[in-house]
Amino acid sequence: MPTILFAARPERWNIYAPHLRAALAEVGLPDARLVTEADPQDVDYMVYAPNSKVQDFTPFTRLKAVLNLWAGVEDVVGNATLTVPLARMVDDGMTNGMVEWCVGHVLRHHLGMDAHIHGQDGIWRSGKVPPLARDRRVGVLGFGALGRAVATALMPFGFQVSGWSRSPKEVAGVTTHHGAAGLSEILATSDIAVLLLPDTPATENTLDAERLALMPKGAVIINPGRGPLIDDQALLDALDAGHIAHATLDVFREEPLPPDHPFWAHPAVTVTPHIASETRPSSASRMIAENIRRGEAGEPFLHLVDRDLGY
Ligand code: NDP
């Protein structure tokens, strides 16, 4: 039976242990040894979070795979001591959470809800009725597990949805773009842009001054992806110039976002504290157990990270 080391933060153990045990039993591995401490040479699989105390994988000579609890792998993908397969987290629960957060924030901006939430001052502001979704263009940058789910959830409202990815994609009802030329196309046609790209050398500053200028005047940016996707100063300049109407940001170059960062005080920025979605222990444990089952059966692992691409 395989030995599985839980190498995330210790306080997560009590939350995950019952779910992992149940999921391992479900895939036919009820006797798997699930531990928080082990001789590194005995460990077959590691359930991992990049903020783990394990940063040197060299002693784990028998390791078959590292199973990340997070979707983002930017803090582990470059670890030269990690030479075995690395799987990132794709979890139904996390996907649902991200869909709900993104749809909520898209609707907030689409409907202009702030005007009335903040306008409870006795003034009857009639006459300006919200537009229909079919007249609003939403671009989803990063068309992977999360981006596609968000696009799929927005479509029934009638939004004109487009997606951008590295490689070409075909999705019914969505205008798809890819590569550098595709980025200019999607930005020019996005009234609301949702960023769901990973943090890699190729995605840093995807929204810089030049790219922000391509967006329609009055566009809104929603970033639950990663902080480095945006050039902070370029965004502040575009907001101050009124070219970008609002930015709702969940992720930042430095987290927690320092109290003196200009995003906090900017009237056209909404800061949320990296809460768009998180891994849900019950569904994530099923994902991890399935990958361990696959490893034991000699089948290919799911959701492997491409170490060269960085995601
Ligand atoms: P995926 O790996 O499934 O999707 C990534 C998408 O980005 C793919 O469509 C990929 O293209 C595209 N992409 C990558 N590099 C480029 C590039 N250079 N140019 C254009 N497109 C590119 O990731 P997920 O959807 O699972 O997650 C996306 C990100 O969301 C995570 O990396 C993480 O940073 C963030 N996240 C944030 C959370 C939060 O609470 N704020 C929670 C969970 C995740 P292709 O399809 O061609 O490979």
Coordinates of C-alpha atoms and ligand atoms in Angstrom, one line a residue:
M1 CA 0.0 0.0 0.0
P2 CA 1.4 3.4 -0.9
T3 CA 2.6 5.9 1.7
I4 CA 1.0 9.4 1.2
L5 CA 2.6 12.3 3.0
F6 CA 0.3 15.3 3.8
A7 CA 2.8 18.1 3.3
A8 CA 0.5 21.1 3.4
R9 CA 0.3 23.4 6.5
P10 CA -0.3 21.3 9.7
E11 CA -3.5 23.2 10.5
R12 CA -5.1 21.8 7.3
W13 CA -4.5 18.2 8.4
N14 CA -7.6 17.9 10.6
I15 CA -9.8 19.3 7.8
Y16 CA -8.4 17.1 5.1
A17 CA -7.7 13.8 6.8
P18 CA -11.3 12.5 7.0
H19 CA -12.0 13.5 3.4
L20 CA -8.8 12.0 2.1
R21 CA -9.4 8.8 3.9
A22 CA -12.9 8.5 2.6
A23 CA -11.8 9.3 -0.9
L24 CA -9.0 6.8 -0.8
A25 CA -11.4 4.1 0.3
E26 CA -13.8 5.0 -2.5
V27 CA -11.0 4.4 -5.1
G28 CA -10.1 1.0 -3.5
L29 CA -7.2 2.2 -1.4
P30 CA -8.6 2.0 2.1
D31 CA -5.3 0.8 3.5
A32 CA -3.1 3.5 2.0
R33 CA -0.8 5.0 4.7
L34 CA -1.8 8.6 5.1
V35 CA 0.7 10.4 7.3
T36 CA 2.0 13.9 8.3
E37 CA 5.5 12.6 9.2
A38 CA 7.5 9.8 7.4
D39 CA 10.9 8.8 6.5
P40 CA 11.3 10.6 3.2
Q41 CA 12.6 7.4 1.5
D42 CA 9.2 5.7 2.3
V43 CA 7.0 8.3 0.7
D44 CA 5.2 7.4 -2.6
Y45 CA 2.9 10.5 -3.0
M46 CA 2.9 13.9 -1.6
V47 CA -0.2 16.0 -1.0
Y48 CA 1.4 19.4 -1.3
A49 CA 0.8 23.1 -0.9
P50 CA 3.5 25.5 -2.0
N51 CA 3.7 27.1 1.5
S52 CA 4.7 23.7 2.9
K53 CA 7.8 23.3 5.0
V54 CA 9.0 20.8 2.3
Q55 CA 11.0 22.8 -0.2
D56 CA 13.7 20.3 -0.9
F57 CA 12.4 17.1 -2.6
T58 CA 15.8 15.5 -2.9
P59 CA 15.4 13.1 0.1
F60 CA 12.1 11.7 -1.3
T61 CA 13.8 9.1 -3.5
R62 CA 10.7 6.9 -3.9
L63 CA 8.3 9.7 -4.8
K64 CA 6.0 9.0 -7.7
A65 CA 4.1 12.3 -7.9
V66 CA 3.4 15.6 -6.1
L67 CA -0.3 16.4 -5.9
N68 CA -0.8 20.2 -5.4
L69 CA -3.7 21.4 -3.4
W70 CA -3.7 24.7 -5.3
A71 CA -4.6 25.5 -8.9
G72 CA -1.7 28.0 -9.1
V73 CA 1.8 26.4 -9.2
E74 CA 4.0 29.4 -9.7
D75 CA 5.7 28.9 -6.3
V76 CA 6.7 25.3 -6.9
V77 CA 7.0 24.8 -10.7
G78 CA 10.5 26.2 -10.8
N79 CA 11.8 24.0 -7.9
A80 CA 14.8 22.2 -9.4
T81 CA 14.7 19.5 -6.7
L82 CA 11.3 18.4 -7.9
T83 CA 11.8 16.0 -10.7
V84 CA 8.7 13.7 -10.5
P85 CA 5.3 14.6 -12.1
L86 CA 3.5 17.6 -10.5
A87 CA -0.3 17.7 -10.7
R88 CA -2.2 20.9 -10.1
M89 CA -5.6 21.1 -8.5
V90 CA -8.7 21.0 -10.7
D91 CA -11.6 20.7 -8.2
D92 CA -15.3 21.0 -9.0
G93 CA -15.8 22.9 -5.7
M94 CA -13.1 25.4 -6.5
T95 CA -14.5 25.8 -10.0
N96 CA -18.0 26.4 -8.7
G97 CA -16.7 29.0 -6.3
M98 CA -14.8 30.8 -9.0
V99 CA -17.8 30.8 -11.3
E100 CA -20.0 32.3 -8.6
W101 CA -17.5 35.0 -7.7
C102 CA -16.9 36.0 -11.3
V103 CA -20.5 36.0 -12.3
G104 CA -21.4 38.1 -9.3
H105 CA -18.7 40.7 -10.1
V106 CA -19.6 40.7 -13.8
L107 CA -23.2 41.3 -13.0
R108 CA -22.3 44.1 -10.5
H109 CA -20.5 46.0 -13.2
H110 CA -22.9 45.1 -16.0
L111 CA -25.9 46.4 -14.0
G112 CA -24.1 49.4 -12.5
M113 CA -25.2 48.3 -9.1
D114 CA -22.8 50.6 -7.3
A115 CA -24.7 53.7 -8.4
H116 CA -27.7 52.6 -6.3
I117 CA -25.9 50.8 -3.5
H118 CA -23.9 54.0 -2.8
G119 CA -26.7 56.4 -3.9
Q120 CA -29.2 56.0 -1.0
D121 CA -29.5 59.8 -0.6
G122 CA -33.1 60.6 -1.3
I123 CA -32.4 61.4 -5.0
W124 CA -34.6 59.5 -7.4
R125 CA -32.2 58.6 -10.2
S126 CA -34.7 57.2 -12.7
G127 CA -34.3 57.1 -16.5
K128 CA -31.2 55.0 -16.7
V129 CA -32.2 51.4 -17.1
P130 CA -29.5 48.7 -17.1
P131 CA -28.7 47.4 -20.6
L132 CA -29.3 43.7 -21.5
A133 CA -26.5 41.2 -21.3
R134 CA -26.7 40.6 -25.0
D135 CA -25.4 44.1 -25.5
R136 CA -22.4 43.6 -23.3
R137 CA -19.1 42.0 -24.3
V138 CA -17.2 39.9 -21.8
G139 CA -13.7 38.7 -22.5
V140 CA -12.3 35.8 -20.5
L141 CA -8.5 35.8 -20.6
G142 CA -7.2 32.4 -19.7
F143 CA -9.5 29.8 -21.1
G144 CA -8.6 26.8 -19.0
A145 CA -10.5 24.8 -16.4
L146 CA -11.7 28.0 -14.6
G147 CA -12.0 30.4 -17.6
R148 CA -14.1 28.0 -19.6
A149 CA -16.4 27.4 -16.7
V150 CA -16.9 31.1 -16.1
A151 CA -17.6 31.6 -19.8
T152 CA -20.1 28.8 -19.9
A153 CA -21.9 30.3 -16.9
L154 CA -22.1 33.7 -18.5
M155 CA -23.6 32.6 -21.8
P156 CA -27.1 31.8 -20.6
F157 CA -27.5 35.4 -19.6
G158 CA -26.9 36.4 -23.2
F159 CA -23.5 38.0 -22.8
Q160 CA -21.3 38.2 -25.9
V161 CA -18.5 36.0 -24.5
S162 CA -15.0 35.6 -25.9
G163 CA -12.0 33.7 -24.6
W164 CA -8.3 33.9 -25.0
S165 CA -5.7 31.1 -24.6
R166 CA -2.2 30.2 -25.6
S167 CA -3.4 27.4 -28.0
P168 CA -6.4 27.6 -30.3
K169 CA -9.8 26.5 -28.8
E170 CA -13.2 25.9 -30.2
V171 CA -16.2 26.3 -27.9
A172 CA -19.7 26.6 -29.2
G173 CA -21.2 30.1 -28.7
V174 CA -17.8 31.7 -27.7
T175 CA -15.6 33.8 -29.9
T176 CA -12.1 32.3 -29.3
H177 CA -8.7 34.0 -29.7
H178 CA -5.2 32.8 -29.1
G179 CA -1.6 34.1 -29.1
A180 CA -0.3 37.6 -29.3
A181 CA -2.6 38.8 -32.2
G182 CA -5.6 37.2 -30.4
L183 CA -4.8 39.3 -27.2
S184 CA -5.2 42.6 -29.1
E185 CA -8.5 41.3 -30.7
I186 CA -10.0 40.2 -27.4
L187 CA -9.0 43.4 -25.5
A188 CA -10.4 45.6 -28.2
T189 CA -13.8 43.9 -27.9
S190 CA -14.1 43.4 -24.1
D191 CA -16.3 45.8 -22.1
I192 CA -15.6 43.6 -19.1
A193 CA -12.3 41.5 -19.0
V194 CA -12.0 38.6 -16.6
L195 CA -8.4 37.5 -16.0
L196 CA -8.0 33.8 -15.3
L197 CA -4.5 33.2 -16.5
P198 CA -1.7 31.5 -14.5
D199 CA 1.3 33.4 -13.3
T200 CA 4.1 32.5 -15.7
P201 CA 7.0 34.4 -17.3
A202 CA 4.8 34.7 -20.5
T203 CA 1.8 36.1 -18.7
E204 CA 3.5 38.8 -16.6
N205 CA 2.1 42.2 -17.4
T206 CA -0.5 40.8 -19.9
L207 CA -2.2 44.1 -19.1
D208 CA 0.4 46.8 -19.5
A209 CA -0.1 50.4 -20.6
E210 CA -0.2 49.5 -24.3
R211 CA -2.7 46.7 -23.8
L212 CA -4.9 48.7 -21.5
A213 CA -5.1 51.4 -24.2
L214 CA -6.5 48.8 -26.6
M215 CA -9.6 48.3 -24.4
P216 CA -12.8 50.2 -25.1
K217 CA -13.1 53.4 -23.0
G218 CA -15.0 52.7 -19.9
A219 CA -14.0 49.0 -19.8
V220 CA -14.0 47.1 -16.5
I221 CA -11.2 44.7 -15.4
I222 CA -11.9 41.8 -13.0
N223 CA -8.7 39.9 -11.9
P224 CA -9.1 36.7 -9.8
G225 CA -6.0 35.2 -11.7
R226 CA -2.7 36.5 -10.3
G227 CA -1.3 39.9 -9.4
P228 CA 1.6 39.9 -11.9
L229 CA -0.8 39.7 -14.8
I230 CA -1.3 43.5 -14.4
D231 CA 1.2 46.3 -14.4
D232 CA -0.1 48.1 -11.3
Q233 CA 1.1 51.6 -12.2
A234 CA -0.3 51.3 -15.8
L235 CA -3.7 50.3 -14.4
L236 CA -3.7 53.2 -11.9
D237 CA -2.8 55.6 -14.8
A238 CA -5.6 54.1 -17.0
L239 CA -8.1 54.5 -14.1
D240 CA -7.1 58.1 -13.4
A241 CA -7.4 58.9 -17.0
G242 CA -10.9 57.4 -17.0
H243 CA -10.0 55.0 -19.8
I244 CA -10.7 52.1 -17.5
A245 CA -13.8 52.6 -15.4
H246 CA -13.2 50.1 -12.6
A247 CA -11.0 47.3 -11.5
T248 CA -12.0 44.5 -9.2
L249 CA -8.9 42.8 -8.0
D250 CA -8.6 39.7 -5.8
V251 CA -4.9 39.0 -6.3
F252 CA -1.8 41.1 -6.0
R253 CA 1.9 41.1 -6.5
E254 CA 2.3 41.3 -2.8
E255 CA -0.3 39.6 -0.5
P256 CA -1.6 40.7 1.8
L257 CA -1.9 44.0 -0.2
P258 CA 0.2 46.5 1.9
P259 CA -2.1 49.0 3.7
D260 CA -0.4 52.0 1.9
H261 CA -0.9 50.5 -1.6
P262 CA -2.8 53.0 -3.8
F263 CA -5.3 50.3 -4.8
W264 CA -6.9 50.5 -1.3
A265 CA -7.8 54.2 -1.5
H266 CA -8.6 54.4 -5.2
P267 CA -12.4 55.1 -5.8
A268 CA -12.4 53.0 -9.0
V269 CA -10.8 49.9 -7.4
T270 CA -12.4 47.1 -5.4
V271 CA -9.9 45.0 -3.4
T272 CA -10.9 41.6 -2.3
P273 CA -8.4 39.6 -0.2
H274 CA -7.7 36.6 -2.5
I275 CA -11.0 35.0 -1.7
A276 CA -12.4 34.4 -5.2
S277 CA -12.3 30.7 -4.6
E278 CA -10.4 28.1 -2.8
T279 CA -9.9 24.3 -2.9
R280 CA -12.8 22.5 -1.3
P281 CA -11.5 19.6 0.8
S282 CA -14.2 17.0 -0.1
S283 CA -14.1 17.4 -3.8
A284 CA -10.3 18.0 -3.9
S285 CA -9.7 14.9 -1.9
R286 CA -11.5 12.8 -4.6
M287 CA -9.3 14.4 -7.2
I288 CA -6.2 13.5 -5.2
A289 CA -7.4 9.9 -4.5
E290 CA -8.1 9.4 -8.2
N291 CA -4.6 10.5 -9.2
I292 CA -3.1 8.1 -6.6
R293 CA -5.3 5.3 -7.9
R294 CA -4.0 6.1 -11.4
G295 CA -0.4 6.1 -10.2
E296 CA -0.9 2.7 -8.5
A297 CA -2.6 1.3 -11.7
G298 CA 0.1 2.7 -14.0
E299 CA -2.4 5.0 -15.7
P300 CA -1.5 8.6 -16.7
F301 CA -2.0 11.2 -14.0
L302 CA -4.6 13.9 -14.5
H303 CA -3.9 17.7 -14.7
L304 CA -0.1 17.4 -15.0
V305 CA 1.8 20.7 -15.0
D306 CA 4.0 21.4 -18.0
R307 CA 7.2 22.4 -16.3
D308 CA 8.5 24.3 -19.4
L309 CA 5.3 26.3 -19.8
G310 CA 5.0 26.9 -16.0
Y311 CA 1.4 25.9 -15.6
Ligands
NDP1 P1 -5.6 26.2 -16.5 O1 -4.2 25.8 -16.6 O2 -6.7 25.2 -16.7 O3 -5.9 27.4 -17.6 C1 -4.9 28.4 -17.9 C2 -5.4 29.1 -19.1 O4 -4.5 30.2 -19.4 C3 -5.3 28.2 -20.4 O5 -6.4 28.5 -21.2 C4 -4.0 28.6 -21.0 O6 -4.0 28.4 -22.4 C5 -4.0 30.0 -20.7 N1 -2.6 30.6 -20.8 C6 -1.5 30.2 -20.2 N2 -0.4 30.9 -20.6 C7 -0.9 31.7 -21.6 C8 -0.3 32.6 -22.5 N3 1.1 32.9 -22.4 N4 -1.0 33.3 -23.4 C9 -2.4 33.0 -23.5 N5 -3.0 32.1 -22.7 C10 -2.3 31.5 -21.8 O7 -5.7 27.0 -15.1 P2 -7.1 27.2 -14.2 O8 -8.1 27.7 -15.1 O9 -7.3 26.0 -13.4 O10 -6.6 28.4 -13.3 C11 -6.2 29.7 -13.8 C12 -5.6 30.5 -12.7 O11 -6.5 31.0 -11.8 C13 -4.6 29.7 -11.7 O12 -3.3 29.6 -12.3 C14 -4.5 30.7 -10.5 O13 -3.5 31.6 -10.7 C15 -5.9 31.4 -10.6 N6 -6.7 31.0 -9.4 C16 -7.1 32.0 -8.5 C17 -7.9 31.7 -7.4 C18 -8.3 32.8 -6.5 O14 -9.0 32.5 -5.5 N7 -8.1 34.0 -6.8 C19 -8.3 30.3 -7.2 C20 -7.9 29.3 -8.2 C21 -7.1 29.7 -9.2 P3 -4.1 26.9 -23.1 O15 -5.6 26.5 -22.9 O16 -3.7 27.1 -24.5 O17 -3.2 26.0 -22.3

